[in-house]
Tab-separated table of C-alpha atoms and ligand atoms in Angstrom:
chain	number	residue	atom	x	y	z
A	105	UNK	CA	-15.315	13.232	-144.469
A	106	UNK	CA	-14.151	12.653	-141.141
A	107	UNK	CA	-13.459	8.875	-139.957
A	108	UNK	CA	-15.032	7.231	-137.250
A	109	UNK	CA	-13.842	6.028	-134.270
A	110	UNK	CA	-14.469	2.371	-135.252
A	111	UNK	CA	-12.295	3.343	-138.545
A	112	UNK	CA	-9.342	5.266	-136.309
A	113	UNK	CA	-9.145	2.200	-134.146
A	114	UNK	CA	-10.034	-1.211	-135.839
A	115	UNK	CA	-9.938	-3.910	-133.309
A	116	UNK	CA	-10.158	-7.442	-133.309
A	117	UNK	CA	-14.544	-7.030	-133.249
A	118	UNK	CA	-14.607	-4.291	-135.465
A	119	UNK	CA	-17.334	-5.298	-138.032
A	120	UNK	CA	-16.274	-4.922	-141.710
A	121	UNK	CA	-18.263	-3.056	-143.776
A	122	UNK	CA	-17.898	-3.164	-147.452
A	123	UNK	CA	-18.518	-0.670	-150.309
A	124	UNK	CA	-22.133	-0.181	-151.092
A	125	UNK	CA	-23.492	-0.163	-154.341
A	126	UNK	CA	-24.362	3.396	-153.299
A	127	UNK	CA	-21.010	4.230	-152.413
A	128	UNK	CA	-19.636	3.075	-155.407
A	129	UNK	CA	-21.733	4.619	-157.740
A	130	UNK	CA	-21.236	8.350	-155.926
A	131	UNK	CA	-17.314	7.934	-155.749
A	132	UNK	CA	-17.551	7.197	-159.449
A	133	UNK	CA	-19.474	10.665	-159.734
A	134	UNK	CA	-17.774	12.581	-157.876
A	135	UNK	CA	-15.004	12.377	-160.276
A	136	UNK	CA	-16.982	13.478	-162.775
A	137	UNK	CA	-17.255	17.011	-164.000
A	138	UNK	CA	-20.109	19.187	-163.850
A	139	UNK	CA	-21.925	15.699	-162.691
A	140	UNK	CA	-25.234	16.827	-160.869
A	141	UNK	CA	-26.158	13.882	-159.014
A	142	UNK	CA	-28.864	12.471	-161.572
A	143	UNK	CA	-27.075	9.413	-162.968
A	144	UNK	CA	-26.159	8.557	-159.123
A	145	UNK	CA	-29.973	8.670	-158.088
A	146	UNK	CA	-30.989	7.197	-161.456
A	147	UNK	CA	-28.770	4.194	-160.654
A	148	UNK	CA	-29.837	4.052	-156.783
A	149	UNK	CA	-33.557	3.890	-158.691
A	150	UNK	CA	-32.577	0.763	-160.579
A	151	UNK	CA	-31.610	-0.677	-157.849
A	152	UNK	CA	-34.059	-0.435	-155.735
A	153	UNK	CA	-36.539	-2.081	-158.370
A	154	UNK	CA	-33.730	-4.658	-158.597
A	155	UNK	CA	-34.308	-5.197	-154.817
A	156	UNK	CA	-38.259	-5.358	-155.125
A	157	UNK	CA	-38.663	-7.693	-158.050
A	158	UNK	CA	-35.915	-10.113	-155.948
A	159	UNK	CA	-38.057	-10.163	-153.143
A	160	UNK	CA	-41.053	-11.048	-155.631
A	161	UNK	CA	-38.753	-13.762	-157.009
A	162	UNK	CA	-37.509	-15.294	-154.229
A	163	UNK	CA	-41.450	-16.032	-152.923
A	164	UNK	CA	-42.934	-16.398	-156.747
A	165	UNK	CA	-44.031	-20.193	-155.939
A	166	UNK	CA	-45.637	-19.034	-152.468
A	167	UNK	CA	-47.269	-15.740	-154.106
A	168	UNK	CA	-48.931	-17.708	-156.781
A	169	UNK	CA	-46.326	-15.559	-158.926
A	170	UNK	CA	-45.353	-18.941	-161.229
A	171	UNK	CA	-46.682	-19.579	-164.844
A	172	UNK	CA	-48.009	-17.221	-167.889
A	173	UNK	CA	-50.753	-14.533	-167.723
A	174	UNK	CA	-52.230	-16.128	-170.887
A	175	UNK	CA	-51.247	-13.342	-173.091
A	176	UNK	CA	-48.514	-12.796	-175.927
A	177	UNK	CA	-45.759	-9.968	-176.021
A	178	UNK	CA	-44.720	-7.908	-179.229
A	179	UNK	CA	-42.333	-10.170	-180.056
A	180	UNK	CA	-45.202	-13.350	-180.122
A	181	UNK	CA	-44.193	-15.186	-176.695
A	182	UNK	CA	-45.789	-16.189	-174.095
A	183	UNK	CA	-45.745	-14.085	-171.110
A	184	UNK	CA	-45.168	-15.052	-167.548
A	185	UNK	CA	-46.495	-13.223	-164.873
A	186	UNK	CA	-43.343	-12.611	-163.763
A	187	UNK	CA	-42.377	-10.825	-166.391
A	188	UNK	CA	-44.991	-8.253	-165.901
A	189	UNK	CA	-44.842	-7.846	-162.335
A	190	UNK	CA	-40.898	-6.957	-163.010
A	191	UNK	CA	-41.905	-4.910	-166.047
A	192	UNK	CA	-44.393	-2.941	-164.271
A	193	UNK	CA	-41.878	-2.411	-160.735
A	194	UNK	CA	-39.211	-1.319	-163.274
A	195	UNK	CA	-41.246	1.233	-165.019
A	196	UNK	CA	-42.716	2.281	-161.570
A	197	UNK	CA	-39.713	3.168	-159.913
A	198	UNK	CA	-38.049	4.938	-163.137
A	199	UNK	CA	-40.826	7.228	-163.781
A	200	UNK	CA	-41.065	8.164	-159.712
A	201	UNK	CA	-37.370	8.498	-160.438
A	202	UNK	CA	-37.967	11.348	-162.899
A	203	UNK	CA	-34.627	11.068	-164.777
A	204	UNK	CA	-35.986	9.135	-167.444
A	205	UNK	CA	-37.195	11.057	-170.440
A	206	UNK	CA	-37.871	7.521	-172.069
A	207	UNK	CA	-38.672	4.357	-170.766
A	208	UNK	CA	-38.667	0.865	-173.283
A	209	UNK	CA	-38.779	-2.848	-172.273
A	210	UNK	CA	-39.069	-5.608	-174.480
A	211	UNK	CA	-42.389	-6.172	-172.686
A	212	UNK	CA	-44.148	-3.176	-174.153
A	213	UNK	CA	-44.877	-2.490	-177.647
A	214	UNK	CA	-43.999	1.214	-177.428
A	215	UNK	CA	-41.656	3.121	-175.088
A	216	UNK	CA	-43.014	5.391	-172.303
A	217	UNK	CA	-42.292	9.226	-172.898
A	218	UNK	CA	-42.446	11.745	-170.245
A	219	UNK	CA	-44.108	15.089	-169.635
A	220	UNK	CA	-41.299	16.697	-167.693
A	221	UNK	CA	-37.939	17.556	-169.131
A	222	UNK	CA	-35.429	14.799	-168.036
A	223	UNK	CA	-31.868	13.571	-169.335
A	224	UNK	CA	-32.121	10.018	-169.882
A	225	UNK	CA	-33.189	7.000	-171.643
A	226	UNK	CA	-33.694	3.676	-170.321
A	227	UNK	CA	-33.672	0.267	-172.546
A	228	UNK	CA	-34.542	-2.936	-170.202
A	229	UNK	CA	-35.649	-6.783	-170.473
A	230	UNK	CA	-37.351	-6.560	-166.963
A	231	UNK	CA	-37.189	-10.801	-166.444
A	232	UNK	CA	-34.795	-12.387	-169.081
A	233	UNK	CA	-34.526	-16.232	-169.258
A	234	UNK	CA	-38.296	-16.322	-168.408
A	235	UNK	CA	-38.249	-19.916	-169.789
A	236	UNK	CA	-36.579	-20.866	-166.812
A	237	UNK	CA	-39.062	-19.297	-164.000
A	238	UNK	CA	-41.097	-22.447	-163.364
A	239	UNK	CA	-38.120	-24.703	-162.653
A	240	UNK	CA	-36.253	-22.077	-160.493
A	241	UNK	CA	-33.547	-21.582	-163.154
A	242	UNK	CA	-31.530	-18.315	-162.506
A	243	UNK	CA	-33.300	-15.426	-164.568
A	244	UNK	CA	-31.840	-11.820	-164.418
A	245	UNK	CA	-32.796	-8.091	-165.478
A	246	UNK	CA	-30.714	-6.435	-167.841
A	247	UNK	CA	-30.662	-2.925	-168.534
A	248	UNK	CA	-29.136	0.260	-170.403
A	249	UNK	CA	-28.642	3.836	-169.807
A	250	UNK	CA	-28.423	6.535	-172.512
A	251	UNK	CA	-27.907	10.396	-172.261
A	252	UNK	CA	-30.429	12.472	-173.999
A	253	UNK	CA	-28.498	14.730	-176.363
A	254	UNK	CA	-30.826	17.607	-175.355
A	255	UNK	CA	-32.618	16.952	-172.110
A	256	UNK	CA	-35.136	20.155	-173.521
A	257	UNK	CA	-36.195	18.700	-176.015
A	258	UNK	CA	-39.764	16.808	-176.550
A	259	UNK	CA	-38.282	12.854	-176.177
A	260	UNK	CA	-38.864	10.615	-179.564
A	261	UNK	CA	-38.772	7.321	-180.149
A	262	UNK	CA	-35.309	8.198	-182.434
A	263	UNK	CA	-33.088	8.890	-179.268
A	264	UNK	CA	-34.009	5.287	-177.918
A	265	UNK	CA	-32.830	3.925	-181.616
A	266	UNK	CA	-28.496	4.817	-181.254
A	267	UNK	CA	-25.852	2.761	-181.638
A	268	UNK	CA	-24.528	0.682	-178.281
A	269	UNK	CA	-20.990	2.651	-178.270
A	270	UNK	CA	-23.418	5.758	-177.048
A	271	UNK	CA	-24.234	3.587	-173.698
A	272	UNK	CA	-23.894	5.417	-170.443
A	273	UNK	CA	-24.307	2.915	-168.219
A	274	UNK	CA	-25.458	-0.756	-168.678
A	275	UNK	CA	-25.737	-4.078	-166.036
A	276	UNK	CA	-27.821	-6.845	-165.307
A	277	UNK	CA	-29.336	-8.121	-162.137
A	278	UNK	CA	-29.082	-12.209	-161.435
A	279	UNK	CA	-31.777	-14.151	-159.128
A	280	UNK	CA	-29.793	-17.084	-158.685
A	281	UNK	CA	-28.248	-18.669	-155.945
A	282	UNK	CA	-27.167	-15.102	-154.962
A	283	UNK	CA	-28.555	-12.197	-155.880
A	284	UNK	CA	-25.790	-10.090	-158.093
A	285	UNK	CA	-25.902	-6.208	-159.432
A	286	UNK	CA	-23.581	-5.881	-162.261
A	287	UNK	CA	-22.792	-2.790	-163.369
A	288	UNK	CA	-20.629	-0.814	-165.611
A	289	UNK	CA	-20.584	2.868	-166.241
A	290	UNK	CA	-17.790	3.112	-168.180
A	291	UNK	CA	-15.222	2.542	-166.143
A	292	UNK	CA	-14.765	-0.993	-165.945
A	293	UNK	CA	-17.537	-3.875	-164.577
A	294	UNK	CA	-17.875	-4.570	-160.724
A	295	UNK	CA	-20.203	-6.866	-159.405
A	296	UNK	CA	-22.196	-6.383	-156.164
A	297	UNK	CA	-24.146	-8.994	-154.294
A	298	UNK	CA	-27.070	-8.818	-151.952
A	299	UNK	CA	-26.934	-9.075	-148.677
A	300	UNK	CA	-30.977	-10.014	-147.790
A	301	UNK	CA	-30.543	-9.267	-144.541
A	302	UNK	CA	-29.363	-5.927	-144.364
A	303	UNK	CA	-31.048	-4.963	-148.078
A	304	UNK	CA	-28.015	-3.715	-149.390
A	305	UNK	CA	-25.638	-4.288	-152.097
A	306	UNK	CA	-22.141	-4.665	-151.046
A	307	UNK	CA	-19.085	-4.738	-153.810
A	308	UNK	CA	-18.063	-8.148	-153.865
A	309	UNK	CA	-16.521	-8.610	-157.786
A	310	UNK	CA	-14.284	-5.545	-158.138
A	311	UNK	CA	-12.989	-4.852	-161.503
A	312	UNK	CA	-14.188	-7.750	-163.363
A	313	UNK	CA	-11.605	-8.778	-166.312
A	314	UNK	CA	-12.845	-11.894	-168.893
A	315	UNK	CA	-10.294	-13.964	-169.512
A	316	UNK	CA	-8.266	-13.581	-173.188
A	317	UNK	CA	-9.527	-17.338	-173.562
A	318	UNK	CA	-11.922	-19.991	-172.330
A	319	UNK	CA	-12.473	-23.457	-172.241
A	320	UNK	CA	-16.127	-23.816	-172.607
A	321	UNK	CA	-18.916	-23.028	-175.246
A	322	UNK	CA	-22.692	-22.333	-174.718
A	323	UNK	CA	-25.114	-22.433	-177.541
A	324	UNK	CA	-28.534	-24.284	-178.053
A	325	UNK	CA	-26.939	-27.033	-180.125
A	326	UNK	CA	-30.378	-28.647	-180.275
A	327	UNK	CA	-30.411	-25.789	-183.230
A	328	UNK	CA	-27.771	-27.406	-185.204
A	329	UNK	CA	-29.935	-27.844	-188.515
A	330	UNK	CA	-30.652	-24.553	-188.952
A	331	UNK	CA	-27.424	-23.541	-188.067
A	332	UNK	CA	-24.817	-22.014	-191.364
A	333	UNK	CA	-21.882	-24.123	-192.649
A	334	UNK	CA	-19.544	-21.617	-190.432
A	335	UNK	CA	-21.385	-21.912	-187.297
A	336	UNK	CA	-21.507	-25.863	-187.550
A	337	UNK	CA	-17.648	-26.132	-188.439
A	338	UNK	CA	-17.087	-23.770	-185.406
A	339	UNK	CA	-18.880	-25.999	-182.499
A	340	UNK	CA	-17.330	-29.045	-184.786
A	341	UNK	CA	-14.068	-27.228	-184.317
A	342	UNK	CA	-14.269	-26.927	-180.990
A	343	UNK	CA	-15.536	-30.355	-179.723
A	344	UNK	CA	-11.972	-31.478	-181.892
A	345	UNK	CA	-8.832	-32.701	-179.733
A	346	UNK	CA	-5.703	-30.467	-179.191
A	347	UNK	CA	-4.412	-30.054	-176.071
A	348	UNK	CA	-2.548	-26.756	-177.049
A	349	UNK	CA	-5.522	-25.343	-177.878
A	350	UNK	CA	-7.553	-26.598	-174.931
A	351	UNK	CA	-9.995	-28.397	-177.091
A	352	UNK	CA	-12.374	-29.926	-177.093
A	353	UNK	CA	-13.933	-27.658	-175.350
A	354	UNK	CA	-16.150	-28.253	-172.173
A	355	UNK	CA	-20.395	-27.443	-173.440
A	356	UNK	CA	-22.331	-25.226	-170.561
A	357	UNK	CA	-26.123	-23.569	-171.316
A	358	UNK	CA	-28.683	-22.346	-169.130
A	359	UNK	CA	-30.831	-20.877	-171.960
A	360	UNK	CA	-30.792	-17.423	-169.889
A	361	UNK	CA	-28.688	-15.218	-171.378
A	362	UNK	CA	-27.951	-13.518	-167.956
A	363	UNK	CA	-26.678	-16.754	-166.296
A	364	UNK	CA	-24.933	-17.908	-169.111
A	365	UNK	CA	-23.252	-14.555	-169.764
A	366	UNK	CA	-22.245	-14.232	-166.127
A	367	UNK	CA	-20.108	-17.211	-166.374
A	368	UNK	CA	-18.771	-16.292	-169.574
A	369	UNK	CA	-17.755	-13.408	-168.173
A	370	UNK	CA	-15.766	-14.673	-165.237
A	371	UNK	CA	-14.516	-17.683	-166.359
A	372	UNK	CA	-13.793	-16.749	-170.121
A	373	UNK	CA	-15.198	-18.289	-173.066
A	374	UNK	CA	-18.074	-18.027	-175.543
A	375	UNK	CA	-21.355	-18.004	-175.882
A	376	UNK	CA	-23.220	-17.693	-179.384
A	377	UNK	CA	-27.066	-17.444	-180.532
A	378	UNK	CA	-26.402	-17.347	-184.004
A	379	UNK	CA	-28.989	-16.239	-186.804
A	380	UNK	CA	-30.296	-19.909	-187.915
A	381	UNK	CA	-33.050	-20.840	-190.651
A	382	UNK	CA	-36.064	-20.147	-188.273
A	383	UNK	CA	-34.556	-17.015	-186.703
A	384	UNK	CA	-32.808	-15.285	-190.053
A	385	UNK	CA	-31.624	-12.206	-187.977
A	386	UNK	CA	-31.017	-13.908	-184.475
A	387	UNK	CA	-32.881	-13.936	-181.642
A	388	UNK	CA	-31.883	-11.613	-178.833
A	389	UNK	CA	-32.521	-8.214	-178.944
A	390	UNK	CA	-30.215	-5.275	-179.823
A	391	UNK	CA	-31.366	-2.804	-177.463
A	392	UNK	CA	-32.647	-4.948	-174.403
A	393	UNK	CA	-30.197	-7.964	-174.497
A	394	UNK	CA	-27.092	-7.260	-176.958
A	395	UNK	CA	-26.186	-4.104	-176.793
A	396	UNK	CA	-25.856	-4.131	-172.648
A	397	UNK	CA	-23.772	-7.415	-172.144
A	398	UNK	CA	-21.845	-5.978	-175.584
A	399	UNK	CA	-20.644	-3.268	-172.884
A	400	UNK	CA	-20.158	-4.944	-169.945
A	401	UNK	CA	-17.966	-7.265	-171.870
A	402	UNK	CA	-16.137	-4.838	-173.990
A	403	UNK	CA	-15.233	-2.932	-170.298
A	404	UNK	CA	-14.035	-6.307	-168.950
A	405	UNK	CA	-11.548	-6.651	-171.545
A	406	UNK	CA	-13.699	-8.997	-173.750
A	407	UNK	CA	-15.334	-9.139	-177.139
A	408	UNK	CA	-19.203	-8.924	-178.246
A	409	UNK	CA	-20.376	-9.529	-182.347
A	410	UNK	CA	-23.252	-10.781	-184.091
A	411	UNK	CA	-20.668	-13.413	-185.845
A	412	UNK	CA	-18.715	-10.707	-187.560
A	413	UNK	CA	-19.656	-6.979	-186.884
A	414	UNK	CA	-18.930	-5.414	-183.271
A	415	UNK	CA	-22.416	-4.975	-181.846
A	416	UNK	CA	-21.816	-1.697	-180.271
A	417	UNK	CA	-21.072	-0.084	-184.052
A	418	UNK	CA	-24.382	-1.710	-184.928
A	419	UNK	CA	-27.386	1.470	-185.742
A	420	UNK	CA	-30.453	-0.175	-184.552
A	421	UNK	CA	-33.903	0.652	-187.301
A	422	UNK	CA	-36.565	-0.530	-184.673
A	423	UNK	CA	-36.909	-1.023	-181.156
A	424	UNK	CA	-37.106	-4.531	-180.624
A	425	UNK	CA	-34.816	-5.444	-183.360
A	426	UNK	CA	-32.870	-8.380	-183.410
A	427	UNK	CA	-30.053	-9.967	-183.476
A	428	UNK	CA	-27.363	-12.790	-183.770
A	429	UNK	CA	-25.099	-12.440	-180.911
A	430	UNK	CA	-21.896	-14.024	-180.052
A	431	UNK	CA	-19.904	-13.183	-176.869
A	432	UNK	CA	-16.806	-13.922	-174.439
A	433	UNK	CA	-13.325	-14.350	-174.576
A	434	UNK	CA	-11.343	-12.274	-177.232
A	435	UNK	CA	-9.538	-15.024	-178.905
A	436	UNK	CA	-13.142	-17.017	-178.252
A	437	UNK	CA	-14.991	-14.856	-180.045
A	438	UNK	CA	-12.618	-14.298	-183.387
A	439	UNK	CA	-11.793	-17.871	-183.650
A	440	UNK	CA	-16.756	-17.811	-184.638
A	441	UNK	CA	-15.565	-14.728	-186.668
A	442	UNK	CA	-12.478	-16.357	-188.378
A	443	UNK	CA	-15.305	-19.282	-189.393
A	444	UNK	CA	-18.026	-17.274	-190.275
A	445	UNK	CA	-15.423	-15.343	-192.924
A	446	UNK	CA	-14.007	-18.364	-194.173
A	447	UNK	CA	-18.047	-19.954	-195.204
A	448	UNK	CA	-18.031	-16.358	-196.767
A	449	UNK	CA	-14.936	-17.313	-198.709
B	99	LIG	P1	-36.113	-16.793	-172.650
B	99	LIG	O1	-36.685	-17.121	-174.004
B	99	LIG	O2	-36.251	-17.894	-171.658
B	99	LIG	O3	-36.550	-15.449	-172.090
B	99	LIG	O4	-34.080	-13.626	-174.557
B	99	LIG	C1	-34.656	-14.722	-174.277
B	99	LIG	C2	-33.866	-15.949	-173.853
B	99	LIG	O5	-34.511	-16.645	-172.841
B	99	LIG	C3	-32.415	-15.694	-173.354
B	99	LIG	O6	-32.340	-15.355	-172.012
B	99	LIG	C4	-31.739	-17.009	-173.642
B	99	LIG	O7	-30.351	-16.889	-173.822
B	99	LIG	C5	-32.429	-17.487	-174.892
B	99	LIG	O8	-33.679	-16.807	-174.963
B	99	LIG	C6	-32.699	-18.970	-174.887
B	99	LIG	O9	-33.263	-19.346	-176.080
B	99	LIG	P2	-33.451	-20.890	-176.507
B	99	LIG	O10	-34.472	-21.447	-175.566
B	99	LIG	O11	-33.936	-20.829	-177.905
B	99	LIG	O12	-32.123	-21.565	-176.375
């Protein structure tokens, strides 16, 4: 490619430009061998419904966008309208997209399979942290990208149900103050942020890296009672003076995973929904929640479990499966395993 002018001689008013999402994603691509150019419109897809529902988000209480639709999801919970108008954008734009041989959200009881031959898969919670809509918490959209192991073949519901270490590409989106794109497609985690006026995504977080350690915990300790002897001992633990450990620890929770995972992820430390008495296998999701921020965080250098067992090794049975999840810092995270073994004795 041949430079500019404006490149060949920066001067004091030359704007800088950064890297666009766009950008990033084809250099990444390039690289690759045999790569067709799929993936990098497949992503540029995603995006682009990332884009819509934050436009939808940022005017929900002047659209008449707040509050529930009256109706229950496949997992029993209210849903907002939110949720569907980002469920229905998402699938939208990824069937227009026509890479997507499968398309599942934890908003629909069954996947979407298509007619035509394509080579992917695509696992997403369209608006997570819905609970916090009404009060303008920061929600997010988190997503994951499989490759079909034979783009021929007639798609079933099996290729949506593999393990997390298969993941092509996973991120999340987060409406907050900012609007961030996190992404990782194997080759570490960047994070790009929206710039509303110009509609693009510009690489603002390169090569995100979670810290070995933390000093902070997030959990819903209003769950306490339900909670195992291990999982009460650890927040015990950690609420405990020692200054060479950093303890006690400092206590931070949104109650959307998104937000609470960002800042896990660049400050370092843990967060944990552990299986309890009223939720006996956890409450997240594998395939929408878990397994994504299990890859982001493994690719930033940090840990995901459900207590014990690395979530990526986990083979999911159903599609909205649950489960107990427990993320952050290395050292963070085995200090939950180290008492969840020990209650096992
Ligand atoms: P929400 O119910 O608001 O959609 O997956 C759902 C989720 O939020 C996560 O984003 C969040 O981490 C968790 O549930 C919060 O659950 P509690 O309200 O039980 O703490």
């Amino acid at each position: 490619m041949s430079e500019s002018p404006l490149s060949m001689h920066p001067g004091p008013h030359t704007p800088l430009v950064g890297t666009t999402l766009r950008e990033h994603v084809l250099s990444g691509m390039q690289a690759a061998p045999g790569a067709t150019g799929e993936f990098t419109s497949l992503l540029n897809h995603l995006s682009l419904a990332i884009r819509i529902i934050n436009s939808r988000v940022r005017q929900a209480g002047l659209a008449g966008m707040l509050g529930y639709t009256g109706e229950t999801n496949v997992q029993g919970e209210a849903v907002q309208k939110l949720d569907v108008y980002a469920n229905d954008v998402l699938l939208n734009v990824l069937e227009r997209s026509g890479h997507c041989a499968i398309i599942a959200s934890e908003e629909m009881d069954d996947p979407v399979f298509a007619q035509h031959p394509s080579k992917y898969v695509a696992l997403f919670d369209p608006l997570d942290g819905s609970s916090n809509i009404d009060t303008n918490g920061t929600i997010g959209t988190i997503f994951a990208i499989l490759r079909r192991r034979v783009t021929e073949a007639k798609p079933a519901l099996e290729e949506a149900l593999r393990p997390g270490y298969e993941i092509a590409a996973a991120g999340y989106a987060l409406y907050g103050p900012a609007t961030l794109f996190v992404l990782s497609t194997g080759q570490g985690v960047h994070g790009f942020t929206l710039d509303p006026n110009v509609g693009e995504f510009f690489l603002s977080h390169p090569n995100i890296r979670c810290p070995s350690k933390g000093t902070t915990y997030s959990v819903n300790g209003g769950n306490r009672a339900r909670w195992n002897e291990g999982t009460k001992k650890w927040a015990e633990h950690l609420k405990g003076s020692d200054k060479a450990t950093g303890r006690p620890y400092g206590s931070r929770y949104m109650g959307s995973l998104v937000a609470d995972a960002h800042r896990t992820l660049l400050k370092g430390g843990i967060f944990a929904y552990p299986a309890d008495e009223k939720a006996p296998k956890g409450k997240l999701r594998l395939l929408y929640e878990a397994n994504p921020m299990a890859f982001l965080f493994e690719q930033a250098g940090g840990m995901a479990t459900d207590g014990v067992n690395r979530i990526l090794d986990l083979q999911p049975a159903e599609l909205h499966e649950r489960t107990p999840l427990v993320l952050g810092s290395v050292e963070d995270v085995l200090t939950y395993k180290r008492f969840q073994l020990e209650q096992q004795g």
